[in-house]
Amino acid sequence: MTPSTGRDDDPVGRNSQLQLPAERSQQALDALTELANDVEEWNFERNQHAPTWQRLVHVWLAPSTRISLGAGPQIDICTDGPHALLAGTTGSGKSVLLQRWLYALAEANSPADVQFIFLDFKGGATFTHSRSLPHCAGSVSNLNIAHARRALRALNEQMLLREKLLDDAHVADIRELSAPPPRLVILADEFFALVNSLPDCAPLCATLISLGRSLGMHFILCTQNPLNQVSSHIKANMPLHLCLRVTDALQSVDMLGSPCAAGIPSTLPGAAFCCRDGNIEPLCVVSYDHSSSLLRSCLLACEFLRVDPASELFSEPLPRILLREYSSNTPYQLTVGEVDDGMTRTLWTLDTSCCHLLVFCGLNATDGCMVLESLTESFELVESASSASESSEASEASEEVAPISTSSLRLLTLVEPDPIRQAEELSALLRDESVFLVVTLSQWSRFLSRVPGSDRALWDTATLCVPAHLASSMMIPEKHMSASVKDITADYPQPHPLRFVVYAPSSRPSCFYAQLFSSRVEVTENPVKRTHVENFANSQKSLEKFDHVWFAMRKEKD
């Protein structure tokens, strides 16, 4: 469909005033009704074959963001946008429009060119099937606000990363880069609910929207009432408006400069008006019926073209119970838990070539047992995996991995040692590279003040672990918690015996938030849903399996 010319005989025309005359609004509605009738006769979607992976391969080799949403004008989020605002009352077809848009983009672009972030604050139902697309880099809903907060951090980090790419290359737009990152399309359903749930979201979104064009980050925001639910600052940077049926003429005027969208009959779901550069054009969105076929074809096309699926930009928060994932392909590394940077979680692996001393301070007897059990289990798993590998024939893959020599590495655990009375023994242990030493203390500063001066350098090699819920109140000499770690700690307000703020040795200053794997956890099977029940053993007997324990914790009362 060619753009309207603004002549008097044009049923839509160009609008330069706040509101079109009533007769021009009626002409626009008549044009929309006629287009809807054409769709019925055309059978747009029924004449479309399910996309095959071979066809996707050819299409992806010439990617384009100009797509068709049905009967009406083609829309390009890059040139017509770079951002779009969607409005419509309940049942007008907003979710169908969002789904049609993202499926059309996925069909026309590989994950190397376009990726999606889904912010679904309508219960998570809008993007249920879309989350499986290889283009999806993350999806959140209003059912998990903590997860959504992590998504916002990831978007902010992505903005800073792309700004640095442009600055390093001395260019103004990602299109000028030799290897530009994929365009990131953020689709937000019920934007008003998102802002209400996360008040800090609005300023960040406003910043991203104002800078998004050059960074290749595009927003498609969906709301019911744009007049009161979207700020004027955000609207000013969203030149592409799509308005479905609304109940108030003022809402239509706010989106289109015309009350015509208020006259769309409820019998035409998916009927809308598109406004770009002052032009108002009728549009009839057609639902996408090949989502499952498209998913299969996208995966096969990615495999053929050797295109990797979108990397996860953010993960869910740490669970209360962090269970190990046992696998025969697990590398022979001392993996003791997971590290959380506020956006994604990575494995917490101890480098035994430079880390031989772990100090856990601020623990009571029960929490100390949990920590020592978790670490001991990690050593046992590495030892069993290493033994199994030594007994089997070495493969090419295993030869590339340097396993830990558990035969020369011993785990020793010390509980509340006295540095004055045990100075010689402590020094000998710290100098023995075959010993991996774990120490639990109540107060690190008091312990360190009693260490002989000649041994201070040995204790400076300690990796210090402080309970997360106590980290802000405990005085740790020469250790400072970064602002980012403080923010992450605030995301987990409930005390947890296996979550720590970890300080690396003074020679390598760093600070991060981590959680040890849970051990001695009973799993109960529910016929409807599998649930994990936390049931740690809080008994002195749990210390019996350790190789070496000094100054054992006090016995619990019977």
Coordinates of C-alpha atoms in Angstrom, one line a residue:
M1 CA 0.0 0.0 0.0
T2 CA 1.4 3.4 -1.0
P3 CA 1.6 6.1 1.6
S4 CA -1.2 8.6 1.7
T5 CA -0.5 11.8 -0.2
G6 CA -2.6 14.2 1.9
R7 CA -4.9 15.1 -1.0
D8 CA -8.6 15.8 -0.5
D9 CA -9.7 12.6 -2.2
D10 CA -7.4 10.5 0.1
P11 CA -9.6 8.8 2.7
V12 CA -6.9 9.2 5.3
G13 CA -4.6 12.0 4.4
R14 CA -1.9 13.9 6.3
N15 CA -2.9 15.4 9.6
S16 CA -1.1 18.5 10.9
Q17 CA -3.6 19.5 13.4
L18 CA -4.7 18.1 16.8
Q19 CA -7.9 16.6 15.5
L20 CA -9.2 15.8 12.0
P21 CA -12.7 16.9 11.1
A22 CA -15.5 14.4 11.8
E23 CA -16.0 13.6 8.1
R24 CA -12.3 12.8 7.6
S25 CA -12.5 10.4 10.6
Q26 CA -15.5 8.7 9.1
Q27 CA -13.6 8.3 5.8
A28 CA -10.7 6.7 7.7
L29 CA -13.1 4.3 9.3
D30 CA -14.7 3.4 6.0
A31 CA -11.3 2.7 4.5
L32 CA -10.5 0.4 7.5
T33 CA -13.8 -1.4 7.1
E34 CA -13.1 -1.9 3.4
L35 CA -9.6 -3.2 4.1
A36 CA -11.1 -5.7 6.7
N37 CA -13.5 -7.0 4.0
D38 CA -10.6 -7.5 1.7
V39 CA -8.9 -9.5 4.3
E40 CA -11.9 -11.8 4.6
E41 CA -11.8 -12.4 0.8
W42 CA -8.1 -12.6 0.6
N43 CA -7.7 -15.2 3.3
F44 CA -4.2 -13.8 3.9
E45 CA -3.0 -16.4 6.4
R46 CA -4.7 -19.4 4.9
N47 CA -2.8 -18.9 1.6
Q48 CA 0.5 -18.7 3.5
H49 CA 2.4 -22.0 3.7
A50 CA 4.2 -22.9 6.9
P51 CA 7.8 -21.6 6.7
T52 CA 10.3 -24.3 5.9
W53 CA 13.9 -24.1 7.2
Q54 CA 15.2 -24.0 3.6
R55 CA 13.2 -20.9 2.9
L56 CA 14.3 -19.3 6.1
V57 CA 18.0 -19.9 5.1
H58 CA 17.5 -17.9 1.9
V59 CA 15.5 -15.1 3.7
W60 CA 18.0 -14.8 6.6
L61 CA 20.9 -14.3 4.1
A62 CA 19.2 -11.0 3.2
P63 CA 17.8 -9.8 6.6
S64 CA 15.2 -7.0 6.8
T65 CA 13.2 -5.4 9.5
R66 CA 10.5 -4.2 7.1
I67 CA 7.7 -6.7 7.6
S68 CA 3.9 -7.0 7.0
L69 CA 1.5 -7.4 9.9
G70 CA -1.4 -8.3 7.6
A71 CA -3.4 -6.3 5.2
G72 CA -2.1 -2.7 5.1
P73 CA 1.3 -0.9 5.0
Q74 CA 4.6 -2.6 5.7
I75 CA 6.3 -1.4 8.9
D76 CA 10.0 -1.1 9.6
I77 CA 10.8 -0.7 13.3
C78 CA 14.2 0.8 12.4
T79 CA 13.3 3.4 9.8
D80 CA 9.7 4.2 10.9
G81 CA 10.6 4.1 14.6
P82 CA 13.1 3.4 16.1
H83 CA 10.4 2.6 18.7
A84 CA 6.7 1.9 18.5
L85 CA 3.8 2.6 20.9
L86 CA 0.7 0.3 20.7
A87 CA -2.6 1.2 22.3
G88 CA -6.0 -0.5 22.5
T89 CA -8.6 -1.5 24.9
T90 CA -9.1 -5.0 26.2
G91 CA -10.0 -7.4 23.4
S92 CA -8.9 -5.1 20.6
G93 CA -6.0 -7.4 19.6
K94 CA -2.9 -5.9 21.1
S95 CA -1.4 -9.3 22.0
V96 CA -2.1 -10.7 18.6
L97 CA -0.4 -7.7 17.0
L98 CA 2.7 -8.1 19.2
Q99 CA 2.9 -11.8 18.4
R100 CA 2.4 -11.2 14.7
W101 CA 5.2 -8.6 14.8
L102 CA 7.8 -10.7 16.5
Y103 CA 7.0 -13.8 14.4
A104 CA 7.4 -11.8 11.2
L105 CA 10.7 -10.4 12.5
A106 CA 11.9 -13.9 13.4
E107 CA 10.9 -15.2 10.0
A108 CA 12.9 -12.4 8.3
N109 CA 16.0 -12.3 10.5
S110 CA 18.3 -14.8 12.1
P111 CA 19.3 -14.6 15.8
A112 CA 22.6 -13.1 14.6
D113 CA 20.6 -10.1 13.3
V114 CA 17.6 -9.6 15.6
Q115 CA 17.0 -10.8 19.2
F116 CA 14.1 -10.3 21.5
I117 CA 13.5 -9.4 25.2
F118 CA 9.9 -10.1 26.4
L119 CA 8.5 -8.0 29.3
D120 CA 5.1 -9.6 29.8
F121 CA 3.2 -7.9 32.6
K122 CA -0.1 -9.5 31.7
G123 CA 0.4 -12.8 33.5
G124 CA 3.1 -14.2 31.2
A125 CA 0.6 -15.6 28.6
T126 CA 1.4 -13.3 25.7
F127 CA 4.8 -14.8 24.9
T128 CA 4.3 -18.3 26.1
H129 CA 5.4 -20.0 22.8
S130 CA 7.7 -17.1 21.6
R131 CA 10.1 -17.8 24.5
S132 CA 11.2 -21.0 22.7
L133 CA 12.5 -19.1 19.7
P134 CA 16.3 -19.1 19.3
H135 CA 15.9 -15.3 19.0
C136 CA 14.8 -14.9 22.6
A137 CA 17.5 -13.5 24.9
G138 CA 15.2 -13.3 27.9
S139 CA 11.7 -13.2 29.2
V140 CA 10.1 -12.0 32.4
S141 CA 6.6 -11.5 33.7
N142 CA 4.8 -9.8 36.6
L143 CA 4.8 -13.1 38.4
N144 CA 8.4 -12.7 39.4
I145 CA 9.3 -9.1 40.2
A146 CA 12.9 -9.9 41.3
H147 CA 13.5 -11.5 37.9
A148 CA 12.1 -8.4 36.1
R149 CA 14.5 -6.2 38.1
R150 CA 17.4 -8.3 36.8
A151 CA 16.1 -7.8 33.3
L152 CA 16.3 -4.0 33.7
R153 CA 19.9 -4.3 35.0
A154 CA 20.8 -6.4 32.0
L155 CA 19.2 -3.8 29.6
N156 CA 21.2 -1.0 31.2
E157 CA 24.4 -3.1 31.0
Q158 CA 23.7 -3.8 27.4
M159 CA 23.2 -0.1 26.7
L160 CA 26.6 0.7 28.3
L161 CA 28.3 -2.1 26.5
R162 CA 27.0 -0.9 23.1
E163 CA 28.0 2.7 23.9
K164 CA 31.5 1.5 24.6
L165 CA 31.6 -0.4 21.3
L166 CA 30.7 2.7 19.4
D167 CA 33.2 4.8 21.4
D168 CA 36.1 2.3 20.8
A169 CA 35.3 2.2 17.1
H170 CA 34.8 6.0 16.9
V171 CA 31.5 5.6 15.1
A172 CA 28.0 7.0 15.8
D173 CA 25.8 4.0 14.9
I174 CA 26.1 0.3 15.2
R175 CA 25.5 0.0 11.4
E176 CA 29.0 1.5 11.0
L177 CA 30.6 -1.3 13.0
S178 CA 32.4 -4.1 11.1
A179 CA 30.7 -6.7 13.2
P180 CA 27.7 -5.1 14.7
P181 CA 25.8 -6.8 17.6
P182 CA 22.3 -8.0 16.8
R183 CA 19.4 -5.5 17.0
L184 CA 17.6 -6.0 20.3
V185 CA 13.8 -5.6 20.2
I186 CA 12.2 -5.2 23.6
L187 CA 8.5 -6.0 23.6
A188 CA 6.6 -4.9 26.7
D189 CA 3.0 -5.9 27.1
E190 CA 1.1 -3.7 29.6
F191 CA 3.8 -1.1 30.1
F192 CA 1.8 0.7 32.7
A193 CA 1.8 -2.4 35.0
L194 CA 5.5 -2.7 34.5
V195 CA 6.1 0.9 35.6
N196 CA 3.8 0.4 38.6
S197 CA 5.6 -2.7 39.7
L198 CA 9.0 -1.3 39.2
P199 CA 9.0 2.5 39.6
D200 CA 12.7 2.7 38.7
C201 CA 11.8 1.3 35.3
A202 CA 10.4 4.5 33.8
P203 CA 13.6 6.6 33.9
L204 CA 15.7 3.7 32.5
C205 CA 13.2 3.1 29.7
A206 CA 13.2 6.8 28.9
T207 CA 17.0 6.8 28.6
L208 CA 17.1 3.6 26.5
I209 CA 14.4 5.0 24.2
S210 CA 16.2 8.3 23.7
L211 CA 19.5 6.5 22.9
G212 CA 18.1 3.4 21.2
R213 CA 18.3 4.3 17.6
S214 CA 22.1 4.5 17.3
L215 CA 22.6 1.5 19.7
G216 CA 20.3 -0.9 17.9
M217 CA 17.9 -1.2 20.8
H218 CA 14.2 -0.9 19.9
F219 CA 11.1 -0.7 22.2
I220 CA 7.6 -1.8 21.3
L221 CA 5.4 -0.7 24.2
C222 CA 1.9 -1.8 24.6
T223 CA -0.7 -0.1 26.8
Q224 CA -4.5 0.4 27.2
N225 CA -4.6 4.1 27.9
P226 CA -1.6 6.0 26.4
L227 CA -3.1 9.3 27.5
N228 CA -2.4 8.7 31.2
Q229 CA 0.0 5.7 31.3
V230 CA 2.9 6.8 29.1
S231 CA 4.9 9.9 29.9
S232 CA 5.3 12.7 27.3
H233 CA 9.1 12.3 27.3
I234 CA 8.7 8.6 26.2
K235 CA 6.1 9.5 23.6
A236 CA 8.3 12.2 22.1
N237 CA 10.9 9.5 21.2
M238 CA 8.3 7.1 19.8
P239 CA 7.2 8.4 16.4
L240 CA 5.6 5.1 15.3
H241 CA 2.1 4.7 16.7
L242 CA -0.4 1.9 16.2
C243 CA -3.8 2.4 17.7
L244 CA -6.4 -0.4 17.8
R245 CA -9.9 0.2 19.2
V246 CA -10.1 2.5 22.1
T247 CA -13.1 3.6 24.2
D248 CA -12.3 7.3 24.5
A249 CA -11.9 9.6 21.6
L250 CA -9.2 11.6 23.5
Q251 CA -7.0 8.5 23.6
S252 CA -7.3 8.2 19.8
V253 CA -6.5 11.9 19.4
D254 CA -3.4 11.4 21.6
M255 CA -2.1 8.6 19.4
L256 CA -3.2 9.6 16.0
G257 CA -4.4 13.2 16.1
S258 CA -7.8 11.9 15.2
P259 CA -10.7 10.3 17.0
C260 CA -11.1 7.7 14.3
A261 CA -9.8 4.7 16.5
A262 CA -12.6 5.3 18.9
G263 CA -15.1 4.4 16.2
I264 CA -13.5 1.0 15.4
P265 CA -16.3 -1.6 15.9
S266 CA -15.7 -4.4 18.4
T267 CA -16.5 -6.9 15.7
L268 CA -13.2 -6.1 14.0
P269 CA -10.5 -7.3 16.4
G270 CA -7.1 -6.6 15.0
A271 CA -8.3 -3.5 13.1
A272 CA -6.0 -0.6 13.7
F273 CA -4.6 2.7 12.4
C274 CA -0.9 3.2 11.9
C275 CA 0.5 6.7 12.3
R276 CA 4.0 7.6 11.1
D277 CA 5.2 11.0 10.0
G278 CA 1.7 12.4 10.4
N279 CA 0.2 9.9 8.0
I280 CA -2.7 7.7 9.2
E281 CA -3.1 4.4 7.4
P282 CA -5.6 1.6 8.0
L283 CA -4.2 -1.7 9.1
C284 CA -5.7 -5.1 9.7
V285 CA -3.5 -7.5 11.7
V286 CA -3.8 -11.2 10.9
S287 CA -3.0 -13.8 13.5
Y288 CA 0.0 -16.0 13.0
D289 CA -1.0 -19.7 12.8
H290 CA 2.4 -21.3 12.2
S291 CA 4.3 -20.5 15.5
S292 CA 5.2 -24.2 16.2
S293 CA 6.3 -24.8 12.6
L294 CA 8.3 -21.6 12.6
L295 CA 10.1 -22.7 15.8
R296 CA 11.2 -26.0 14.3
S297 CA 12.3 -24.3 11.1
C298 CA 14.2 -21.6 13.0
L299 CA 16.2 -24.2 14.9
L300 CA 17.0 -26.2 11.8
A301 CA 18.0 -23.1 9.9
C302 CA 20.3 -22.0 12.8
E303 CA 21.9 -25.5 12.7
F304 CA 22.4 -25.3 9.0
L305 CA 23.9 -21.8 9.0
R306 CA 25.8 -22.5 12.2
V307 CA 24.2 -19.5 13.9
D308 CA 24.1 -19.7 17.7
P309 CA 20.8 -19.0 19.5
A310 CA 20.6 -15.8 21.4
S311 CA 22.7 -15.8 24.6
E312 CA 20.8 -15.3 27.9
L313 CA 21.2 -11.7 29.0
F314 CA 19.8 -12.4 32.4
S315 CA 18.8 -15.3 34.6
E316 CA 16.4 -16.0 37.4
P317 CA 17.5 -15.2 40.9
L318 CA 19.2 -17.7 43.1
P319 CA 16.8 -20.3 44.4
R320 CA 16.5 -21.1 48.1
I321 CA 17.9 -24.6 47.5
L322 CA 20.7 -24.7 45.0
L323 CA 21.2 -28.3 43.8
R324 CA 24.1 -29.6 41.9
E325 CA 23.6 -30.7 38.3
Y326 CA 25.3 -34.1 38.1
S327 CA 26.7 -34.9 34.7
S328 CA 29.2 -37.4 33.3
N329 CA 30.7 -34.5 31.3
T330 CA 31.3 -32.3 34.3
P331 CA 34.9 -30.9 34.2
Y332 CA 37.2 -32.0 37.0
Q333 CA 37.0 -28.6 38.8
L334 CA 36.2 -27.7 42.3
T335 CA 32.8 -26.2 41.7
V336 CA 31.3 -25.2 45.0
G337 CA 28.3 -23.1 44.1
E338 CA 27.1 -20.2 41.9
V339 CA 28.0 -16.5 41.6
D340 CA 25.3 -13.9 41.0
D341 CA 26.2 -10.5 39.5
G342 CA 22.7 -9.2 39.6
M343 CA 21.9 -10.3 36.1
T344 CA 23.2 -13.8 35.4
R345 CA 24.5 -16.7 37.5
T346 CA 27.7 -18.5 36.8
L347 CA 29.4 -21.4 38.5
W348 CA 31.6 -20.7 41.5
T349 CA 34.8 -22.7 40.8
L350 CA 37.8 -22.5 43.1
D351 CA 41.2 -22.2 41.4
T352 CA 43.3 -24.6 43.5
S353 CA 46.5 -23.4 41.9
C354 CA 46.2 -20.1 43.8
C355 CA 43.4 -20.6 46.3
H356 CA 44.2 -22.9 49.3
L357 CA 42.6 -21.0 52.1
L358 CA 38.9 -20.3 52.6
V359 CA 37.7 -18.4 55.7
F360 CA 34.1 -18.3 56.7
C361 CA 33.4 -15.8 59.4
G362 CA 30.2 -14.9 61.3
L363 CA 28.8 -18.4 61.4
N364 CA 27.0 -20.2 64.2
A365 CA 27.4 -23.9 64.8
T366 CA 24.4 -24.9 62.6
D367 CA 25.5 -22.7 59.7
G368 CA 29.1 -23.9 60.0
C369 CA 28.0 -27.5 59.6
M370 CA 26.1 -26.7 56.4
V371 CA 29.1 -24.9 54.9
L372 CA 31.5 -27.7 55.7
E373 CA 29.2 -30.4 54.5
S374 CA 28.7 -28.5 51.2
L375 CA 32.4 -28.1 50.6
T376 CA 33.2 -31.6 51.6
E377 CA 30.7 -32.9 49.1
S378 CA 32.3 -30.8 46.4
F379 CA 35.7 -32.4 47.1
E380 CA 34.2 -35.9 47.2
L381 CA 32.6 -35.4 43.8
V382 CA 35.8 -34.1 42.2
E383 CA 37.7 -37.1 43.7
S384 CA 35.2 -39.6 42.5
A385 CA 35.1 -38.1 39.0
S386 CA 38.9 -38.0 38.9
S387 CA 39.1 -41.6 40.0
A388 CA 36.6 -42.7 37.4
S389 CA 38.5 -41.0 34.7
E390 CA 41.8 -42.5 35.7
S391 CA 40.3 -46.0 35.6
S392 CA 38.8 -45.5 32.1
E393 CA 40.6 -45.0 28.8
A394 CA 41.5 -41.3 28.2
S395 CA 39.6 -39.7 25.4
E396 CA 40.7 -36.8 23.3
A397 CA 38.2 -34.6 25.1
S398 CA 39.4 -35.5 28.6
E399 CA 43.0 -35.0 27.6
E400 CA 42.3 -31.3 27.1
V401 CA 41.0 -30.9 30.7
A402 CA 43.5 -30.8 33.5
P403 CA 41.9 -32.7 36.4
I404 CA 42.6 -31.8 40.0
S405 CA 45.0 -34.2 41.6
T406 CA 43.0 -35.1 44.6
S407 CA 45.5 -37.7 45.7
S408 CA 47.8 -34.8 46.6
L409 CA 45.1 -32.3 47.8
R410 CA 43.6 -32.8 51.2
L411 CA 40.7 -30.9 52.6
L412 CA 41.2 -29.9 56.2
T413 CA 38.7 -28.0 58.3
L414 CA 39.4 -25.8 61.3
V415 CA 36.7 -24.5 63.6
E416 CA 37.6 -21.5 65.7
P417 CA 41.4 -22.0 65.8
D418 CA 43.5 -20.1 68.3
P419 CA 46.3 -18.3 66.4
I420 CA 48.4 -17.8 69.6
R421 CA 48.3 -21.4 70.9
Q422 CA 48.4 -23.0 67.5
A423 CA 50.8 -20.6 65.6
E424 CA 53.2 -23.3 64.5
E425 CA 50.6 -25.7 63.3
L426 CA 48.7 -23.0 61.4
S427 CA 51.8 -21.8 59.7
A428 CA 52.8 -25.4 58.7
L429 CA 49.3 -25.9 57.2
L430 CA 49.3 -22.7 55.3
R431 CA 52.7 -23.4 53.7
D432 CA 51.7 -26.9 52.6
E433 CA 50.4 -26.6 49.1
S434 CA 48.8 -30.1 49.2
V435 CA 46.4 -28.9 51.9
F436 CA 43.1 -27.0 51.1
L437 CA 42.2 -25.3 54.3
V438 CA 38.7 -24.2 55.3
V439 CA 38.4 -22.2 58.5
T440 CA 35.2 -21.1 60.2
L441 CA 35.3 -18.2 62.6
S442 CA 32.9 -16.0 64.6
Q443 CA 34.9 -12.8 64.2
W444 CA 37.6 -12.3 61.6
S445 CA 38.9 -9.0 62.9
R446 CA 39.5 -10.3 66.4
F447 CA 41.2 -13.5 65.0
L448 CA 43.5 -11.5 62.7
S449 CA 44.6 -9.2 65.6
R450 CA 45.9 -12.2 67.5
V451 CA 47.8 -13.7 64.5
P452 CA 51.6 -13.3 65.0
G453 CA 53.1 -10.7 62.7
S454 CA 55.3 -13.2 61.0
D455 CA 52.2 -15.1 59.8
R456 CA 50.1 -12.2 58.7
A457 CA 51.3 -12.6 55.1
L458 CA 50.1 -16.2 55.0
W459 CA 46.5 -15.1 56.0
D460 CA 46.4 -12.4 53.4
T461 CA 46.0 -15.2 50.9
A462 CA 42.6 -16.1 52.4
T463 CA 39.4 -15.9 50.3
L464 CA 37.1 -14.4 52.9
C465 CA 33.4 -15.3 53.0
V466 CA 30.9 -13.3 55.0
P467 CA 27.2 -14.2 55.4
A468 CA 25.3 -11.9 53.0
H469 CA 22.8 -10.8 55.6
L470 CA 25.7 -9.7 58.0
A471 CA 28.1 -8.3 55.4
S472 CA 26.9 -4.7 55.8
S473 CA 27.2 -4.7 59.6
M474 CA 30.5 -6.7 60.1
M475 CA 33.7 -4.8 60.2
I476 CA 36.2 -6.5 57.8
P477 CA 39.6 -4.8 57.8
E478 CA 40.6 -3.4 54.4
K479 CA 37.6 -5.0 52.7
H480 CA 34.9 -2.9 51.1
M481 CA 31.6 -4.0 49.5
S482 CA 31.0 -2.4 46.1
A483 CA 27.8 -0.6 45.3
S484 CA 26.8 -3.3 42.8
V485 CA 27.2 -6.1 45.4
K486 CA 25.1 -4.0 47.9
D487 CA 22.3 -3.8 45.3
I488 CA 22.5 -7.6 44.8
T489 CA 22.4 -8.2 48.5
A490 CA 19.3 -6.1 48.7
D491 CA 17.6 -8.4 46.2
Y492 CA 17.9 -11.3 48.8
P493 CA 16.6 -9.7 52.0
Q494 CA 16.0 -13.1 53.8
P495 CA 18.9 -14.6 55.7
H496 CA 20.4 -17.7 54.2
P497 CA 23.1 -19.9 55.7
L498 CA 24.8 -20.6 52.4
R499 CA 24.8 -17.1 50.8
F500 CA 28.0 -15.0 51.2
V501 CA 29.7 -11.9 50.1
V502 CA 33.1 -13.2 49.0
Y503 CA 36.2 -11.1 49.2
A504 CA 39.2 -12.3 47.1
P505 CA 42.7 -12.1 48.6
S506 CA 44.2 -8.6 49.1
S507 CA 46.6 -9.2 46.2
R508 CA 43.6 -9.5 43.9
P509 CA 40.9 -7.2 45.2
S510 CA 37.4 -8.2 44.2
C511 CA 34.1 -8.7 45.8
F512 CA 31.1 -10.8 44.6
Y513 CA 27.9 -12.4 45.8
A514 CA 27.8 -16.3 45.8
Q515 CA 25.8 -19.2 47.2
L516 CA 27.1 -22.7 48.0
F517 CA 25.4 -25.8 46.8
S518 CA 22.9 -27.3 49.3
S519 CA 23.7 -30.7 50.7
R520 CA 21.7 -33.2 52.7
V521 CA 18.5 -32.1 51.1
E522 CA 15.5 -34.4 51.1
V523 CA 13.4 -34.3 47.9
T524 CA 9.7 -35.2 48.3
E525 CA 7.7 -36.2 45.2
N526 CA 4.4 -34.6 44.8
P527 CA 2.0 -36.3 42.3
V528 CA 1.0 -32.9 40.8
K529 CA 4.3 -31.0 41.1
R530 CA 7.8 -31.9 42.1
T531 CA 8.8 -29.8 45.2
H532 CA 12.1 -29.6 47.1
V533 CA 11.9 -29.5 50.8
E534 CA 14.8 -28.1 52.7
N535 CA 15.9 -30.3 55.6
F536 CA 19.5 -29.8 56.5
A537 CA 21.0 -32.0 59.2
N538 CA 21.9 -29.8 62.2
S539 CA 23.8 -32.4 64.2
Q540 CA 27.3 -32.7 65.5
K541 CA 27.5 -36.1 63.8
S542 CA 27.8 -34.2 60.5
L543 CA 31.4 -33.4 61.3
E544 CA 32.4 -37.0 61.6
K545 CA 33.2 -37.5 57.9
F546 CA 35.7 -34.7 57.7
D547 CA 39.4 -35.5 57.4
H548 CA 40.5 -33.1 60.1
V549 CA 38.6 -30.9 62.5
W550 CA 40.1 -28.7 65.2
F551 CA 38.2 -27.3 68.1
A552 CA 34.9 -28.9 67.2
M553 CA 31.7 -27.0 67.6
R554 CA 29.8 -27.3 70.8
K555 CA 27.5 -30.2 71.0
E556 CA 23.8 -29.5 70.7
K557 CA 21.6 -30.2 73.7
D558 CA 19.6 -33.4 73.6

